[in-house]
CSV table of C-alpha atoms in Angstrom, one decimal:
chain,number,residue,atom,x,y,z
A,130,MET,CA,-11.1,9.8,-3.7
A,131,ARG,CA,-13.3,7.2,-5.1
A,132,LYS,CA,-10.6,4.6,-6.9
A,133,LEU,CA,-11.5,2.7,-10.2
A,134,PHE,CA,-10.3,-1.4,-9.9
A,135,HIS,CA,-10.1,-3.7,-12.8
A,136,LEU,CA,-12.5,-6.6,-12.3
A,137,THR,CA,-15.6,-6.4,-13.7
A,138,HIS,CA,-17.5,-8.1,-11.4
A,139,SER,CA,-21.0,-6.5,-9.7
A,140,PRO,CA,-19.9,-5.3,-6.7
A,141,ILE,CA,-20.0,-8.0,-3.4
A,142,ALA,CA,-22.3,-7.5,-0.7
A,143,CYS,CA,-20.8,-8.6,2.6
A,144,TYR,CA,-19.6,-7.0,6.1
A,145,PHE,CA,-15.9,-6.0,6.9
A,146,ARG,CA,-15.0,-3.8,10.0
A,147,PRO,CA,-11.2,-3.9,11.2
A,148,SER,CA,-11.0,-5.4,14.8
A,149,VAL,CA,-8.9,-7.2,16.9
A,150,ARG,CA,-10.3,-10.4,16.4
A,151,ASP,CA,-11.1,-10.0,12.8
A,152,PHE,CA,-7.9,-8.6,11.2
A,153,VAL,CA,-4.6,-9.9,12.2
A,154,VAL,CA,-1.2,-8.5,10.4
A,155,ARG,CA,2.5,-10.2,10.7
A,156,GLU,CA,5.5,-8.5,9.4
A,157,ILE,CA,7.4,-10.6,7.3
A,158,PRO,CA,10.8,-9.4,8.7
A,159,LEU,CA,13.6,-8.8,5.6
A,160,TYR,CA,16.3,-10.5,8.0
A,161,GLU,CA,16.9,-12.5,11.4
A,162,PRO,CA,18.3,-10.5,14.3
A,163,SER,CA,22.2,-11.8,14.4
A,164,GLY,CA,22.6,-12.5,17.9
A,165,ALA,CA,25.3,-10.4,18.9
A,166,GLY,CA,25.1,-6.3,19.0
A,167,GLU,CA,23.6,-3.0,20.7
A,168,HIS,CA,20.6,-3.3,19.9
A,169,LEU,CA,17.3,-5.4,20.9
A,170,ILE,CA,15.0,-6.6,18.2
A,171,VAL,CA,11.4,-7.2,20.2
A,172,LEU,CA,8.8,-8.8,18.2
A,173,VAL,CA,5.4,-7.4,20.1
A,174,ARG,CA,1.6,-8.0,19.7
A,175,LYS,CA,-0.4,-4.8,19.7
A,176,LYS,CA,-4.2,-4.7,20.2
A,177,GLU,CA,-5.8,-1.4,19.6
A,178,LEU,CA,-2.8,0.7,19.2
A,179,SER,CA,-1.6,2.8,16.2
A,180,THR,CA,2.6,2.1,16.2
A,181,PHE,CA,2.7,6.0,17.2
A,182,GLU,CA,0.7,5.1,20.4
A,183,MET,CA,2.8,1.7,20.9
A,184,VAL,CA,6.1,3.8,20.7
A,185,GLU,CA,4.8,6.6,22.9
A,186,ILE,CA,4.0,4.0,25.7
A,187,LEU,CA,7.1,2.6,25.2
A,188,SER,CA,9.1,5.4,25.6
A,189,ASN,CA,7.2,6.4,28.5
A,190,THR,CA,7.3,3.2,30.4
A,191,LEU,CA,10.9,2.3,29.7
A,192,GLY,CA,12.4,5.9,30.1
A,193,LEU,CA,13.7,5.8,26.8
A,194,LYS,CA,13.4,8.7,23.9
A,195,SER,CA,10.9,8.0,21.6
A,196,ALA,CA,13.9,8.5,18.5
A,197,GLN,CA,15.5,5.5,20.4
A,198,ILE,CA,12.7,3.1,19.3
A,199,GLY,CA,13.1,1.8,15.5
A,200,TYR,CA,10.1,0.4,13.6
A,201,ALA,CA,10.1,-1.4,10.4
A,202,GLY,CA,6.2,-0.1,9.2
A,203,LEU,CA,3.2,1.6,10.5
A,204,LYS,CA,0.6,-0.6,11.3
A,205,ASP,CA,-3.5,-0.3,11.7
A,206,LYS,CA,-4.6,0.5,14.7
A,207,HIS,CA,-7.9,-1.5,14.9
A,208,ALA,CA,-6.4,-4.9,14.4
A,209,THR,CA,-4.4,-7.8,16.4
A,210,THR,CA,-0.8,-7.1,14.7
A,211,TYR,CA,2.9,-8.3,15.0
A,212,GLN,CA,5.6,-5.9,14.1
A,213,TYR,CA,9.2,-5.8,14.8
A,214,LEU,CA,10.7,-2.7,17.3
A,215,SER,CA,14.0,-2.4,18.1
A,216,ILE,CA,15.4,-0.7,21.2
A,217,PRO,CA,18.7,0.0,22.5
A,218,ARG,CA,20.0,-3.5,24.4
A,219,SER,CA,21.1,-1.3,27.5
A,220,PHE,CA,17.3,-1.6,28.6
A,221,GLU,CA,16.6,-5.3,28.0
A,222,SER,CA,16.6,-5.9,31.8
A,223,LYS,CA,14.1,-2.9,32.3
A,224,LEU,CA,11.8,-4.2,29.0
A,225,SER,CA,11.6,-7.7,30.9
A,226,ALA,CA,10.9,-6.0,34.4
A,227,CYS,CA,7.8,-4.0,32.5
A,228,SER,CA,6.1,-7.0,30.6
A,229,ALA,CA,3.4,-7.3,32.8
A,230,SER,CA,2.8,-3.5,32.7
A,231,LEU,CA,2.4,-3.2,29.1
A,232,ASN,CA,1.0,-5.9,28.4
A,233,GLU,CA,-1.9,-4.2,30.7
A,234,ARG,CA,-1.4,-1.5,27.7
A,235,GLY,CA,-2.1,-3.8,24.8
A,236,ILE,CA,1.5,-4.4,23.9
A,237,LYS,CA,2.5,-8.0,24.7
A,238,VAL,CA,6.2,-8.8,24.0
A,239,LEU,CA,7.0,-12.2,22.4
A,240,GLU,CA,10.2,-12.4,22.0
A,241,HIS,CA,13.6,-10.2,21.8
A,242,ARG,CA,17.2,-11.0,20.1
A,243,ALA,CA,20.3,-8.8,20.1
A,244,HIS,CA,21.3,-7.3,17.0
A,245,THR,CA,23.8,-4.8,15.4
A,246,ASN,CA,21.6,-1.9,14.1
A,247,LYS,CA,18.5,0.2,14.6
A,248,LEU,CA,15.2,-0.7,12.7
A,249,ARG,CA,14.2,1.5,10.2
A,250,VAL,CA,11.5,2.8,8.3
A,251,GLY,CA,11.5,0.0,5.0
A,252,HIS,CA,13.1,-2.7,6.6
A,253,LEU,CA,10.4,-5.4,6.5
A,254,ARG,CA,10.2,-7.8,3.1
A,255,GLY,CA,5.9,-7.5,3.7
A,256,ASN,CA,3.7,-8.3,5.3
A,257,SER,CA,0.8,-11.5,6.1
A,258,PHE,CA,-2.9,-10.8,7.0
A,259,PHE,CA,-5.8,-12.7,8.2
A,260,MET,CA,-9.3,-11.0,7.5
A,261,ARG,CA,-13.1,-12.7,8.6
A,262,LEU,CA,-15.7,-11.2,6.8
A,263,LYS,CA,-19.2,-11.4,7.6
A,264,LYS,CA,-22.6,-11.4,6.1
A,265,LEU,CA,-21.3,-12.8,3.2
A,266,THR,CA,-23.8,-14.7,1.4
A,267,PRO,CA,-23.5,-18.5,-0.6
A,268,LEU,CA,-24.2,-16.5,-3.6
A,269,GLU,CA,-21.9,-13.6,-2.9
A,270,ALA,CA,-18.9,-15.9,-1.7
A,271,GLN,CA,-18.6,-17.6,-4.8
A,272,LYS,CA,-18.6,-14.4,-6.5
A,273,ALA,CA,-15.7,-13.4,-4.2
A,274,ILE,CA,-13.6,-17.0,-4.8
A,275,ASN,CA,-14.3,-16.5,-8.7
A,276,ALA,CA,-12.7,-13.0,-8.2
A,277,LEU,CA,-9.6,-14.2,-5.8
A,278,GLU,CA,-8.7,-16.8,-8.3
A,279,VAL,CA,-8.6,-13.9,-10.8
A,280,LEU,CA,-6.4,-11.9,-8.7
A,281,LYS,CA,-4.0,-14.8,-7.4
A,282,ASP,CA,-2.9,-13.9,-11.7
A,283,SER,CA,-3.5,-10.3,-12.2
A,284,GLY,CA,-2.7,-8.4,-9.4
A,285,PHE,CA,-4.2,-5.3,-8.4
A,286,ALA,CA,-3.5,-1.5,-8.7
A,287,ASN,CA,-1.2,-0.3,-5.2
A,288,TYR,CA,-3.6,2.7,-3.8
A,289,PHE,CA,-2.4,4.3,-0.5
A,290,GLY,CA,-5.3,2.8,1.7
A,291,ASP,CA,-7.9,5.5,3.0
A,292,GLN,CA,-5.9,5.3,6.6
A,293,ARG,CA,-3.2,6.7,5.7
A,294,PHE,CA,-5.1,10.4,5.5
A,295,GLY,CA,-6.2,10.2,8.8
A,296,ARG,CA,-9.5,9.5,10.8
A,297,ASP,CA,-11.4,12.2,8.5
A,298,GLY,CA,-9.3,11.7,5.4
A,299,GLN,CA,-7.4,15.6,5.4
A,300,ASN,CA,-3.9,14.5,6.4
A,301,TYR,CA,-2.8,15.5,3.0
A,302,GLN,CA,-4.0,18.9,3.3
A,303,GLU,CA,-2.3,19.5,6.1
A,304,GLY,CA,0.6,18.6,4.3
A,305,GLU,CA,0.2,20.8,1.7
A,306,LYS,CA,-1.3,23.9,4.1
A,307,ILE,CA,2.8,23.5,5.6
A,308,LEU,CA,4.3,23.7,2.1
A,309,GLU,CA,2.4,26.8,1.7
A,310,ASN,CA,3.0,28.1,4.7
A,311,LEU,CA,-0.2,28.1,5.9
A,312,ARG,CA,0.6,25.8,8.9
A,313,ILE,CA,3.8,25.7,11.1
A,314,THR,CA,4.2,22.6,13.1
A,315,ARG,CA,7.0,21.9,15.2
A,316,ASP,CA,7.5,18.7,15.3
A,317,LYS,CA,9.2,17.1,12.9
A,318,LYS,CA,8.0,13.8,13.0
A,319,ILE,CA,5.0,15.0,12.5
A,320,ALA,CA,5.4,17.5,9.6
A,321,ARG,CA,7.1,14.8,7.7
A,322,PHE,CA,4.1,12.2,8.4
A,323,LEU,CA,1.6,15.2,6.7
A,324,LEU,CA,4.1,15.8,3.9
A,325,SER,CA,4.2,12.1,3.5
A,326,ALA,CA,0.2,12.0,2.9
A,327,TYR,CA,0.5,14.6,0.5
A,328,GLN,CA,3.2,12.6,-1.7
A,329,SER,CA,0.5,9.9,-1.1
A,330,HIS,CA,-2.7,11.3,-2.3
A,331,LEU,CA,-0.6,13.4,-5.3
A,332,PHE,CA,0.5,9.6,-6.2
A,333,ASN,CA,-3.4,8.2,-5.5
A,334,LEU,CA,-4.4,10.9,-7.9
A,335,TRP,CA,-2.2,9.4,-10.8
A,336,LEU,CA,-2.7,6.0,-10.1
A,337,LEU,CA,-6.5,6.8,-10.9
A,338,GLU,CA,-5.6,8.7,-14.0
A,339,ARG,CA,-3.4,5.8,-15.0
A,340,MET,CA,-6.7,3.3,-14.4
A,341,ARG,CA,-8.9,5.6,-15.9
A,342,LEU,CA,-7.2,5.2,-19.1
A,343,SER,CA,-6.0,2.0,-19.4
A,344,ALA,CA,-10.0,1.1,-18.7
A,345,MET,CA,-11.1,3.1,-21.9
A,346,ILE,CA,-7.9,1.2,-23.9
A,347,GLU,CA,-9.4,-2.2,-22.6
A,348,THR,CA,-12.9,-1.4,-23.1
A,349,CYS,CA,-13.1,0.5,-26.6
A,350,SER,CA,-11.7,-0.3,-29.9
A,351,PRO,CA,-8.9,1.6,-31.0
A,352,ARG,CA,-11.1,3.2,-33.9
A,353,GLU,CA,-13.9,4.5,-31.5
A,354,LEU,CA,-10.6,5.6,-29.3
A,355,ALA,CA,-8.8,7.0,-32.0
A,356,ARG,CA,-12.0,9.0,-33.2
A,357,ASN,CA,-13.3,10.2,-30.3
A,358,ALA,CA,-10.7,10.4,-28.1
A,359,ARG,CA,-11.2,13.4,-26.0
A,360,GLY,CA,-15.0,12.8,-26.0
A,361,TYR,CA,-13.4,9.6,-23.8
A,362,GLY,CA,-10.8,11.6,-22.0
A,363,VAL,CA,-7.6,10.1,-23.4
A,364,PRO,CA,-5.1,12.9,-22.8
A,365,ASP,CA,-3.5,14.6,-25.5
A,366,CYS,CA,-0.7,13.3,-24.6
A,367,VAL,CA,-1.6,10.0,-26.1
A,368,LEU,CA,-0.9,10.0,-29.8
A,369,CYS,CA,-4.4,8.7,-31.2
A,370,ASP,CA,-3.7,7.4,-34.2
A,371,GLU,CA,-5.0,4.1,-34.4
A,372,GLY,CA,-1.5,2.3,-34.7
A,373,VAL,CA,-0.9,3.3,-31.3
A,374,LEU,CA,-3.7,2.3,-29.7
A,375,CYS,CA,-4.0,-0.9,-31.4
A,376,ALA,CA,-0.3,-1.4,-29.8
A,377,LEU,CA,-1.9,-0.3,-26.5
A,378,LYS,CA,-4.8,-2.5,-26.6
A,379,GLU,CA,-2.5,-5.6,-27.7
A,380,GLN,CA,-1.0,-5.6,-24.2
A,381,GLU,CA,-2.2,-8.6,-22.3
A,382,GLN,CA,-2.3,-7.1,-18.5
A,383,PHE,CA,-4.9,-4.2,-17.8
A,384,PHE,CA,-2.6,-1.3,-16.5
A,385,LYS,CA,-1.5,0.1,-20.1
A,386,LEU,CA,2.5,0.6,-20.2
A,387,LEU,CA,3.6,3.5,-22.0
A,388,ARG,CA,6.9,4.7,-23.7
A,389,GLY,CA,8.8,6.3,-20.9
A,390,ASP,CA,7.2,4.9,-17.8
A,391,VAL,CA,9.2,4.2,-15.2
A,392,ALA,CA,9.2,0.8,-14.3
A,393,VAL,CA,10.8,-1.2,-11.5
A,394,HIS,CA,12.3,-5.0,-11.1
A,395,TYR,CA,9.6,-7.4,-9.1
A,396,PRO,CA,9.4,-7.8,-6.3
A,397,TYR,CA,12.0,-5.7,-5.6
A,398,GLY,CA,15.5,-4.1,-7.7
A,399,ARG,CA,16.4,-1.0,-9.8
A,400,ALA,CA,13.9,1.3,-11.4
A,401,PHE,CA,14.6,2.1,-15.5
A,402,VAL,CA,12.5,3.7,-18.1
A,403,ILE,CA,10.7,2.0,-20.2
A,404,ASP,CA,12.0,2.4,-24.1
A,405,ASP,CA,10.5,-1.0,-25.7
A,406,VAL,CA,6.9,-1.4,-24.8
A,407,GLY,CA,6.4,-4.4,-26.5
A,408,ILE,CA,9.2,-6.3,-24.5
A,409,GLU,CA,8.5,-5.0,-20.9
A,410,SER,CA,5.1,-5.5,-21.3
A,411,ALA,CA,5.8,-9.2,-21.4
A,412,ARG,CA,7.9,-9.2,-18.8
A,413,PHE,CA,5.0,-7.3,-16.6
A,414,SER,CA,2.6,-10.0,-17.6
A,415,LYS,CA,5.6,-12.7,-16.0
A,416,ARG,CA,5.7,-10.3,-12.9
A,417,GLN,CA,9.4,-10.0,-13.7
A,418,ILE,CA,8.8,-6.0,-13.6
A,419,ALA,CA,5.8,-3.3,-12.7
A,420,PRO,CA,5.1,-0.4,-13.2
A,421,SER,CA,5.8,2.6,-11.0
A,422,GLY,CA,4.5,6.3,-9.6
A,423,ALA,CA,6.1,9.4,-8.3
A,424,LEU,CA,6.5,10.0,-4.8
A,425,CYS,CA,7.6,13.6,-5.7
A,426,GLY,CA,10.2,15.0,-4.1
A,427,LYS,CA,14.0,15.7,-4.8
A,428,LYS,CA,16.1,13.4,-6.2
A,429,LEU,CA,12.9,11.7,-8.0
A,430,ILE,CA,13.7,9.2,-11.2
A,431,SER,CA,11.0,11.2,-13.4
A,432,ALA,CA,9.2,9.5,-16.0
A,433,GLN,CA,9.9,10.6,-20.0
A,434,GLY,CA,7.8,11.5,-23.2
A,435,VAL,CA,4.4,10.1,-23.3
A,436,ALA,CA,4.9,9.1,-19.8
A,437,LEU,CA,5.8,12.8,-18.1
A,438,GLU,CA,3.4,14.2,-19.7
A,439,ILE,CA,0.7,12.0,-17.5
A,440,GLU,CA,2.8,12.1,-14.5
A,441,ARG,CA,4.0,15.8,-14.5
A,442,ALA,CA,0.3,17.2,-13.5
A,443,PHE,CA,0.6,14.7,-10.2
A,444,VAL,CA,4.2,16.0,-9.2
A,445,ASP,CA,4.6,19.4,-6.9
A,446,THR,CA,7.8,20.4,-7.3
A,447,ARG,CA,7.5,22.6,-3.6
A,448,LEU,CA,8.1,19.2,-2.3
A,449,ARG,CA,11.4,18.8,-0.8
A,450,GLU,CA,11.2,15.4,1.4
A,451,VAL,CA,13.4,12.7,-1.0
A,452,GLY,CA,11.7,11.5,-3.7
A,453,SER,CA,10.8,7.8,-4.8
A,454,ARG,CA,8.9,5.5,-7.1
A,455,ARG,CA,6.2,3.3,-6.1
A,456,TYR,CA,5.0,0.6,-7.2
A,457,ALA,CA,1.8,0.9,-9.3
A,458,TRP,CA,0.7,-2.6,-9.9
A,459,VAL,CA,1.0,-5.6,-7.4
A,460,TRP,CA,0.6,-9.2,-6.1
A,461,ALA,CA,-1.0,-11.1,-3.4
A,462,GLN,CA,0.8,-14.5,-2.3
A,463,ASP,CA,-0.7,-17.5,0.1
A,464,VAL,CA,-3.6,-16.9,-1.1
A,465,ALA,CA,-5.9,-19.2,0.8
A,466,TYR,CA,-9.7,-18.6,2.2
A,467,THR,CA,-12.4,-20.8,4.0
A,468,TYR,CA,-16.2,-20.5,3.4
A,469,LYS,CA,-18.4,-21.2,6.3
A,470,PRO,CA,-21.9,-20.8,5.1
A,471,GLU,CA,-23.7,-21.6,8.6
A,472,VAL,CA,-22.4,-18.7,9.8
A,473,ALA,CA,-22.0,-16.8,6.4
A,474,GLN,CA,-18.7,-15.8,7.1
A,475,MET,CA,-15.3,-16.4,4.8
A,476,GLU,CA,-12.0,-15.9,6.5
A,477,LEU,CA,-9.2,-15.0,3.9
A,478,THR,CA,-5.3,-14.7,4.8
A,479,PHE,CA,-2.4,-13.6,2.1
A,480,SER,CA,0.4,-12.0,1.9
A,481,LEU,CA,1.6,-8.2,0.2
A,482,PRO,CA,4.7,-6.6,-0.1
A,483,LYS,CA,6.0,-3.6,2.0
A,484,GLY,CA,3.8,-0.4,1.6
A,485,SER,CA,0.7,-2.0,-0.2
A,486,TYR,CA,-2.8,-2.0,2.1
A,487,ALA,CA,-4.7,-5.0,3.1
A,488,THR,CA,-7.9,-3.1,3.0
A,489,ILE,CA,-6.8,-2.0,-0.4
A,490,PHE,CA,-6.6,-5.9,-2.2
A,491,LEU,CA,-10.5,-6.8,-0.5
A,492,GLU,CA,-12.3,-3.5,-1.8
A,493,THR,CA,-10.7,-4.4,-4.8
A,494,LEU,CA,-11.6,-8.2,-4.4
A,495,LEU,CA,-15.1,-6.4,-3.7
A,496,ASN,CA,-15.0,-3.9,-6.4
A,497,ARG,CA,-16.5,-1.3,-3.9
A,498,SER,CA,-15.1,1.4,-1.5
A,499,LEU,CA,-14.9,-0.5,2.2
A,500,SER,CA,-17.1,2.8,3.2
A,501,GLN,CA,-20.0,1.0,1.5
A,502,SER,CA,-20.1,-2.1,4.0
């Protein structure tokens, strides 16, 4: 899927390929281990392994079921990643005895402490990242620096990254086949993963539609939009009178809020339906709230009104997974960079909320897909 970004500079030319040297990910834990309890929180460093591959190695090496191993998030394979996992505390001595063997297979145990509960997906505050960009000329580096300064304040569209959809990008299609009974998957974990990829695909399509609408409102005058609404692709559900479009255009942020959107307090908090767009737009600009898109499923908090007319095209009611809302817009924190002209490289560090992709931040910065590297 081609993504639409909000920055207007020409694409930045450089080279980035995820590797253990040029891409480092560190989990930011939600809490510190208590020091007591039946579980063990383990910090590991892994290289060239997916989280699923790491869990399988630990399961086989320690002699415990993979279901007994908890983790807070899925981490990139082609990277050096520091992440937390949990195992029953009864395996503590075996973990110590097998540390050398694990290290040989790309898993280094760095520390471990007792805790009262097993780690669950989502039990993290966010992730910090290091990326090394190569073949970056001084001219392109200055463009990147200028864009970074804008991104610090503006935030960016929170697409799911391409890696969410598998090596060939088709995981979401396999998830849809499960819904259509065209694929039978006995492994419940794999089935949930593929269905989740399908949820993610629908979210990305919705976000792309809203980015297109926002771009039209941003670049066209209200009179042009009102006169040629269908020609510009403005959905019929957006009332195309000049007054309504003027109000949309007055919103400071690129992503335009609609009445009936579901917003969420940022960086975490409760969801609510937007009624007064003017008030919530001001809070959005101050990073107090952010709009959200649907990860469709049961118990989903749905948008209303105009926002629902757009959202319902990207909701599959056959999904019986638990639905949720995902931030459509997020902000990077702790952004820092060093440019080394003698080797034409930039070292970039930043942190993101959980569930957000460093590759999407980078694509927004470069204003192009990483597949064009």
